[in-house]
PDB file of C-alpha atoms and ligand atoms in Angstrom:
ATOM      1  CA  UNK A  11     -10.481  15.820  27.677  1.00 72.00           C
ATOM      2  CA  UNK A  12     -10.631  12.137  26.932  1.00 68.00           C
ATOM      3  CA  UNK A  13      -7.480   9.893  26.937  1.00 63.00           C
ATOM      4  CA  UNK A  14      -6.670   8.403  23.920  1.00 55.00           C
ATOM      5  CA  UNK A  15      -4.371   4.317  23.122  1.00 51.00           C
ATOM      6  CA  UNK A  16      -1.018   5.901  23.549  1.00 59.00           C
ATOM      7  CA  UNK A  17       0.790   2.499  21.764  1.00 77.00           C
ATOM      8  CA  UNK A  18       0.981   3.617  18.392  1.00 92.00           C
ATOM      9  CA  UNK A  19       2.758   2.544  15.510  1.00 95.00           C
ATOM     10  CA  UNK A  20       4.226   3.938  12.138  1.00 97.00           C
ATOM     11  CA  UNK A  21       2.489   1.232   9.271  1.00 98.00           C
ATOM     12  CA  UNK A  22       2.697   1.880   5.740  1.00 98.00           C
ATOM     13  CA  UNK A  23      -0.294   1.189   2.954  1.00 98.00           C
ATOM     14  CA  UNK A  24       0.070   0.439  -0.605  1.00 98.00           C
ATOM     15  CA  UNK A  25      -2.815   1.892  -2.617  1.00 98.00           C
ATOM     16  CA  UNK A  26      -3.847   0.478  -6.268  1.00 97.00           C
ATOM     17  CA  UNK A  27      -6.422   0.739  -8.933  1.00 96.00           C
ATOM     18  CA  UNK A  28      -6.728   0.117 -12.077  1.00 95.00           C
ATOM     19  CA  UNK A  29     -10.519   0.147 -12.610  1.00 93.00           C
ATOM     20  CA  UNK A  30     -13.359   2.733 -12.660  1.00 90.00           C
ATOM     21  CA  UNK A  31     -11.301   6.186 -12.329  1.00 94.00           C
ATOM     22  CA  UNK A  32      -7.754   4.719 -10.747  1.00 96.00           C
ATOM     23  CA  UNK A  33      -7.297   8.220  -9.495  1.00 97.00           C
ATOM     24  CA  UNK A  34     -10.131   8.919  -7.679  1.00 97.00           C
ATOM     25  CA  UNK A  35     -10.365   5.680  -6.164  1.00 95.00           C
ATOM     26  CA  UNK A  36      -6.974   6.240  -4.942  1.00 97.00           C
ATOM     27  CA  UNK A  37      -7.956  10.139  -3.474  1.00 97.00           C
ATOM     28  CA  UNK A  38     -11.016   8.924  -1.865  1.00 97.00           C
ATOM     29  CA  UNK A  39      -9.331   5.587  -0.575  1.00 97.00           C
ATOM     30  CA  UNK A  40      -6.906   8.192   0.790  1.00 98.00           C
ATOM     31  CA  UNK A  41      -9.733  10.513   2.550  1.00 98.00           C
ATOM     32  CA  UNK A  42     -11.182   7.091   4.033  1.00 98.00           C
ATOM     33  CA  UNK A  43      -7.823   5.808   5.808  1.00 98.00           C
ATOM     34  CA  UNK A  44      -7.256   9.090   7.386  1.00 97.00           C
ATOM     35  CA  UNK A  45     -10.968   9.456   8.715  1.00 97.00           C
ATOM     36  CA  UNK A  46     -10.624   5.598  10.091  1.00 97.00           C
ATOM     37  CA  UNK A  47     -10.699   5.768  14.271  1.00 95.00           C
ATOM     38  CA  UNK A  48      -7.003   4.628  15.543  1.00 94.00           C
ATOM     39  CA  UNK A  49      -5.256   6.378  12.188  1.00 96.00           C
ATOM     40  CA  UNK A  50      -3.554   9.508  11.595  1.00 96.00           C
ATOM     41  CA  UNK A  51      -1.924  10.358   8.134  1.00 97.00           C
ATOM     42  CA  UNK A  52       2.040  11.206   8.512  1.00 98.00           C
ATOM     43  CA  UNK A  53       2.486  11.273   5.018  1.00 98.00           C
ATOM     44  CA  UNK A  54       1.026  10.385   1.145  1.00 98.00           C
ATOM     45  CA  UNK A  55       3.323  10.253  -2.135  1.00 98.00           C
ATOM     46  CA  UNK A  56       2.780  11.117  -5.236  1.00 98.00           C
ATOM     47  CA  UNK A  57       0.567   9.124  -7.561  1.00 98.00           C
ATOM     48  CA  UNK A  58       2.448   6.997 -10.031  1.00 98.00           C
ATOM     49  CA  UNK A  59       1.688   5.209 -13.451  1.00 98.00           C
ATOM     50  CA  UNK A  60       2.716   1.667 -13.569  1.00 98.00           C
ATOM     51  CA  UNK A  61       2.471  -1.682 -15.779  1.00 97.00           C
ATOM     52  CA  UNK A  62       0.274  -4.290 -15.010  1.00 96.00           C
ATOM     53  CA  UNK A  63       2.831  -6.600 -12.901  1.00 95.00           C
ATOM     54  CA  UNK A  64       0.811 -10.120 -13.791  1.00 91.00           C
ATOM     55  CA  UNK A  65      -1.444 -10.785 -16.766  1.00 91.00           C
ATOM     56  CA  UNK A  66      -0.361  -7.903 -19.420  1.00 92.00           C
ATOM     57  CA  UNK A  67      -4.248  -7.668 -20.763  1.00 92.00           C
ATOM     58  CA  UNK A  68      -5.302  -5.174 -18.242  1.00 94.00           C
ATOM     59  CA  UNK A  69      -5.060  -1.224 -18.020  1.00 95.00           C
ATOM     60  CA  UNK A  70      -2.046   0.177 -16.356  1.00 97.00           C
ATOM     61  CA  UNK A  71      -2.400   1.094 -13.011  1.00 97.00           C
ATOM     62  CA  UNK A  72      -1.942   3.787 -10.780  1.00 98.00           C
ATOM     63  CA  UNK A  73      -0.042   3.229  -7.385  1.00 98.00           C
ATOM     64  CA  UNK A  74       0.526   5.487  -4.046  1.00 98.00           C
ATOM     65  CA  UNK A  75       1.609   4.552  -0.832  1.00 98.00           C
ATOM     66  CA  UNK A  76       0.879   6.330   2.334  1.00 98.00           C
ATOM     67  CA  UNK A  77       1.982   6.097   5.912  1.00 98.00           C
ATOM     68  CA  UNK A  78       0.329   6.290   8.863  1.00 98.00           C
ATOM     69  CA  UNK A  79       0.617   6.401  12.950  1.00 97.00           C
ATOM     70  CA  UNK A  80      -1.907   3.606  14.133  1.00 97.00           C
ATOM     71  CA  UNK A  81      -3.033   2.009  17.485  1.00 94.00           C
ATOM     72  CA  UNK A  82      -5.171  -0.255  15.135  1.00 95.00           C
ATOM     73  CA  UNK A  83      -3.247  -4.119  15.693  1.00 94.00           C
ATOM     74  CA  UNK A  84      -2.578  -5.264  12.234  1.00 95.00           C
ATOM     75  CA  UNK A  85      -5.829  -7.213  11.776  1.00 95.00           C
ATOM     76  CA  UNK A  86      -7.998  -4.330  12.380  1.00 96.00           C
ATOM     77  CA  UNK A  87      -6.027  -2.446  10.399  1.00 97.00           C
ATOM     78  CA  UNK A  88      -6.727  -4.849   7.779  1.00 97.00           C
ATOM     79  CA  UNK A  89      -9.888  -5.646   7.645  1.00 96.00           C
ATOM     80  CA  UNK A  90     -10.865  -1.363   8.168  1.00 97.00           C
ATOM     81  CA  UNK A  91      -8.301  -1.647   5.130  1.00 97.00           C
ATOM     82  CA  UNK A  92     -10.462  -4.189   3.139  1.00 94.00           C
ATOM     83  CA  UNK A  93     -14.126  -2.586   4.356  1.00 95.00           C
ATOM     84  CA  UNK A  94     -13.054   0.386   2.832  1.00 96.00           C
ATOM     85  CA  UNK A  95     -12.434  -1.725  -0.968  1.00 94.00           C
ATOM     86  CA  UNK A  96     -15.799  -3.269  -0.168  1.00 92.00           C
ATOM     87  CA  UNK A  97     -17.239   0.484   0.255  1.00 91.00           C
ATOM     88  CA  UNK A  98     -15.568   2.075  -2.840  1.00 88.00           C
ATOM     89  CA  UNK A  99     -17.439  -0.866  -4.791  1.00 81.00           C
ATOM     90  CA  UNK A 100     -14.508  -3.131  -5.225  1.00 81.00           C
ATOM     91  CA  UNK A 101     -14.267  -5.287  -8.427  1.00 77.00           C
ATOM     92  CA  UNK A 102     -12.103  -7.797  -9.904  1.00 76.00           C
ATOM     93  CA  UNK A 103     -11.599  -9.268 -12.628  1.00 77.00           C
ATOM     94  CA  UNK A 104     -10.348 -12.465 -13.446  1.00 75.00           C
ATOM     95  CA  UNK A 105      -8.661 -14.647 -10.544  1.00 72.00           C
ATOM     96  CA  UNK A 106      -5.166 -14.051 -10.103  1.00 81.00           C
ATOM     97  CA  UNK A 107      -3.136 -10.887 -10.888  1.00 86.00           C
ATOM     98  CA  UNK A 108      -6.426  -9.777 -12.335  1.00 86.00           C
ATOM     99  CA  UNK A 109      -7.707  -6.054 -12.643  1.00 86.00           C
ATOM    100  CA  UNK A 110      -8.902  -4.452  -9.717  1.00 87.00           C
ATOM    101  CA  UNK A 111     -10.906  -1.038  -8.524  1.00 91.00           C
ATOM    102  CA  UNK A 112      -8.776  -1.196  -5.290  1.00 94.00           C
ATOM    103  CA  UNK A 113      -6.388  -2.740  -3.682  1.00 95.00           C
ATOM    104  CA  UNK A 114      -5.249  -1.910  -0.067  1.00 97.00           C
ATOM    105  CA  UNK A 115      -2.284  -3.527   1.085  1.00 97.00           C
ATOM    106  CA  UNK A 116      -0.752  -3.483   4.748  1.00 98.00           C
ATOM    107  CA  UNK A 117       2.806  -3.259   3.909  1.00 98.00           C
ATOM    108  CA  UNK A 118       4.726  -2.370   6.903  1.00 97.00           C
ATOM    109  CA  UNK A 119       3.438  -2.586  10.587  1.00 96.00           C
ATOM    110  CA  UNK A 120       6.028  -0.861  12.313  1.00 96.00           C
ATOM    111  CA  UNK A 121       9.001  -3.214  13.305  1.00 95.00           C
ATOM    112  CA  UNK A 122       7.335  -6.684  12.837  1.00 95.00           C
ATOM    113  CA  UNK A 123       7.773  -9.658  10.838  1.00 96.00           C
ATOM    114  CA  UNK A 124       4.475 -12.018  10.920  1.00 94.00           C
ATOM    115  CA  UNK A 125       2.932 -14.174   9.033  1.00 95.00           C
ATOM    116  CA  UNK A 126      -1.144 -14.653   9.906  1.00 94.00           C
ATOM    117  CA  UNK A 127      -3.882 -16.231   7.866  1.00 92.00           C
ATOM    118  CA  UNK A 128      -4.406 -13.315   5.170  1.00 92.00           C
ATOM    119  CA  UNK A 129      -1.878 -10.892   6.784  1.00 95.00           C
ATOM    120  CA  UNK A 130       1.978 -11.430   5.723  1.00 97.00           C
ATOM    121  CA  UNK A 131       4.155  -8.346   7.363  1.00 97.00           C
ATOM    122  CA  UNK A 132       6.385  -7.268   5.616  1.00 97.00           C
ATOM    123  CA  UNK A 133       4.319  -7.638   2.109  1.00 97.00           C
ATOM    124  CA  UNK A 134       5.430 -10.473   0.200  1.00 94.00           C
ATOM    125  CA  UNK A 135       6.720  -9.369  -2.896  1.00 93.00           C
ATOM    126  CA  UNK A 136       7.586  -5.977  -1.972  1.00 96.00           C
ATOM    127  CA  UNK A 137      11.007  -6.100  -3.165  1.00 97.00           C
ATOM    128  CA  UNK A 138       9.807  -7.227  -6.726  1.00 97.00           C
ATOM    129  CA  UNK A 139       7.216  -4.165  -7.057  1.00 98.00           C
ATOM    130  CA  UNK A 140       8.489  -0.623  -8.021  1.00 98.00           C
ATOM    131  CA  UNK A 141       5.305   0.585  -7.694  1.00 98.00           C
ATOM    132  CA  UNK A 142       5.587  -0.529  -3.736  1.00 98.00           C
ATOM    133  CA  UNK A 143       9.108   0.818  -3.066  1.00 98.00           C
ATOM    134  CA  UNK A 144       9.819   4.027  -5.163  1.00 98.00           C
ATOM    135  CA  UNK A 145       6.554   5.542  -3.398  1.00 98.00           C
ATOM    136  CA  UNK A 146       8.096   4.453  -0.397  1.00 98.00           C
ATOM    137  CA  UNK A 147      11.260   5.943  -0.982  1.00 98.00           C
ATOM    138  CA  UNK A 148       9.823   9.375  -1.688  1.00 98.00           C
ATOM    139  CA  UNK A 149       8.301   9.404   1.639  1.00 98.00           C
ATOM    140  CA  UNK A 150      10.596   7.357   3.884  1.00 98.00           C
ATOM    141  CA  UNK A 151      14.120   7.677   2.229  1.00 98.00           C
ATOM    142  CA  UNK A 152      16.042   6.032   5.608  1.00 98.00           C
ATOM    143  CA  UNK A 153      13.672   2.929   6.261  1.00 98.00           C
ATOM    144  CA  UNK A 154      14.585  -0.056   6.866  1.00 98.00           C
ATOM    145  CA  UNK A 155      12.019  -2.487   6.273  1.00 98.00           C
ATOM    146  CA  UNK A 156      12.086  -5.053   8.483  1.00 97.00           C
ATOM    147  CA  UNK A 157      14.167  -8.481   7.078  1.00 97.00           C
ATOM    148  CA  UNK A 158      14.648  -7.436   3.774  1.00 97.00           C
ATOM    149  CA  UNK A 159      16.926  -4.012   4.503  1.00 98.00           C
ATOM    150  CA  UNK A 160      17.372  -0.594   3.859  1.00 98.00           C
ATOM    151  CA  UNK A 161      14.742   1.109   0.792  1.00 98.00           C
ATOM    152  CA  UNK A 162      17.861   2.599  -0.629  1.00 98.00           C
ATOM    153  CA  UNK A 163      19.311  -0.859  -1.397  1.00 98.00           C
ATOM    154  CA  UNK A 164      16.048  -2.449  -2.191  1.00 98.00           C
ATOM    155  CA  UNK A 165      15.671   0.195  -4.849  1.00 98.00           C
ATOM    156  CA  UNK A 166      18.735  -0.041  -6.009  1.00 98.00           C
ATOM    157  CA  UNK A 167      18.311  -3.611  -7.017  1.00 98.00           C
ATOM    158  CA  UNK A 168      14.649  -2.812  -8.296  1.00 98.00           C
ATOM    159  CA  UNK A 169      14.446  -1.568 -12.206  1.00 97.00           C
ATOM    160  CA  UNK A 170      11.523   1.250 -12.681  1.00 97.00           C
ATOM    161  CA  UNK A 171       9.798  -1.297 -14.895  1.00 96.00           C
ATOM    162  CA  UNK A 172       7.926   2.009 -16.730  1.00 95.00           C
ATOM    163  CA  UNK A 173       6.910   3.214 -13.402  1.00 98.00           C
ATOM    164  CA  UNK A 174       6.606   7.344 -14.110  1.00 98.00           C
ATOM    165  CA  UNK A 175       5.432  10.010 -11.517  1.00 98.00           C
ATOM    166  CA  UNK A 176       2.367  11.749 -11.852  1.00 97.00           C
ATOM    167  CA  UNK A 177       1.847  15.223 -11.880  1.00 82.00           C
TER     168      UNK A 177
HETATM  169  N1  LIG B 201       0.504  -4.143 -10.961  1.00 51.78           N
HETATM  170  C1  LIG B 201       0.699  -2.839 -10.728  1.00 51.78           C
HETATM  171  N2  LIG B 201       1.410  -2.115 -11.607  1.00 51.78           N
HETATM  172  N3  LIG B 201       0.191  -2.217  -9.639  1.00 51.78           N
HETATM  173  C2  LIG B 201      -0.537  -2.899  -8.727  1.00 51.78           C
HETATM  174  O1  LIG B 201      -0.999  -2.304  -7.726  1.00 51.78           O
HETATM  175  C3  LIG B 201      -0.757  -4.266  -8.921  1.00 51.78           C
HETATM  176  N4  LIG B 201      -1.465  -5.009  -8.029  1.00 51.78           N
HETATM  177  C4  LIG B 201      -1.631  -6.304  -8.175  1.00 51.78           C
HETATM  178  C5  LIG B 201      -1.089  -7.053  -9.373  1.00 51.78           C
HETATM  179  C6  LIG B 201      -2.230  -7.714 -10.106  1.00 51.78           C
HETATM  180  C7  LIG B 201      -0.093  -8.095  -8.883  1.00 51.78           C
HETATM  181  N5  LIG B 201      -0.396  -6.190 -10.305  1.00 51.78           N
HETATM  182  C8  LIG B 201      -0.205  -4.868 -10.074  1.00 51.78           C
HETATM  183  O2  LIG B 201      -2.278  -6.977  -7.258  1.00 51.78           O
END
């Protein structure tokens, strides 16, 4: 048998689409993390409809976010993160806040708090975005995410803004 990195760490990803079938870009985005060398799927939630946060004249979106053990460092995590948009044919539209085929977002990288050229850990913004923390919720219900506190209270203090469940 070969040995295997035995430093792993629990990271969560946000997934998003709304472009060019939002749910199977999210499935297949899903397929792709788990296959990536250094990653093993703990857990996926449900897929959830949610409202364009940022310019209103887009489609809505649909959001998941997954967690995963990883002896990836954050940057390769990232960038296997953003080769996998490139492969599913990633599109934007627009500049900011604009419509998007996928979006793969590092959102928790075990205990850390950084702040890298492209890589801010945990997400900025998180706190703001239902579609971010009511997926988490569902499959992490006692995390504490690191500087901003316990889901529970985020959540709390986060409306659904439309955000439904899937089924
Ligand atoms: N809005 C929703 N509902 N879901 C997203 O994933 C999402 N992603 C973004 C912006 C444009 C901010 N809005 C979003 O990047």
């Amino acid at each position: 048998m070969k040995y295997t990195a035995s430093v792993s760490t629990v990271a969560y990803i946000g997934l998003g689409s709304n472009l060019e079938q939002p749910v199977a870009q999210i499935t297949s985005a899903r397929t792709a993390i788990a296959l990536l060398t250094g990653v093993k799927e703990l857990a996926f939630s449900s897929l959830y409809h949610s409202l364009p946060m940022g310019p209103q004249d887009q489609p809505d979106y649909v959001n998941a976010v997954m967690g995963v053990k990883t002896n990836l460092l954050p940057m390769a995590l990232l960038r296997s993160l953003q080769a996998i948009e490139n492969d599913q044919g990633r599109l934007r539209i627009g500049e900011r806040w604009g419509a998007r085929t996928l979006d793969l977002d590092v959102l928790i990288y075990g205990e850390q708090e950084f702040d890298v050229p492209d890589l801010t850990v945990p997400h900025k913004g998180l706190e703001e975005r239902s579609f971010v923390l009511y997926p988490l919720f569902e499959i992490a219900p006692q995390l504490r995410v690191p500087g901003k506190g316990f889901i529970t209270d985020l959540i709390a203090k986060c409306p659904l803004a439309g955000l439904r469940r899937m089924d």
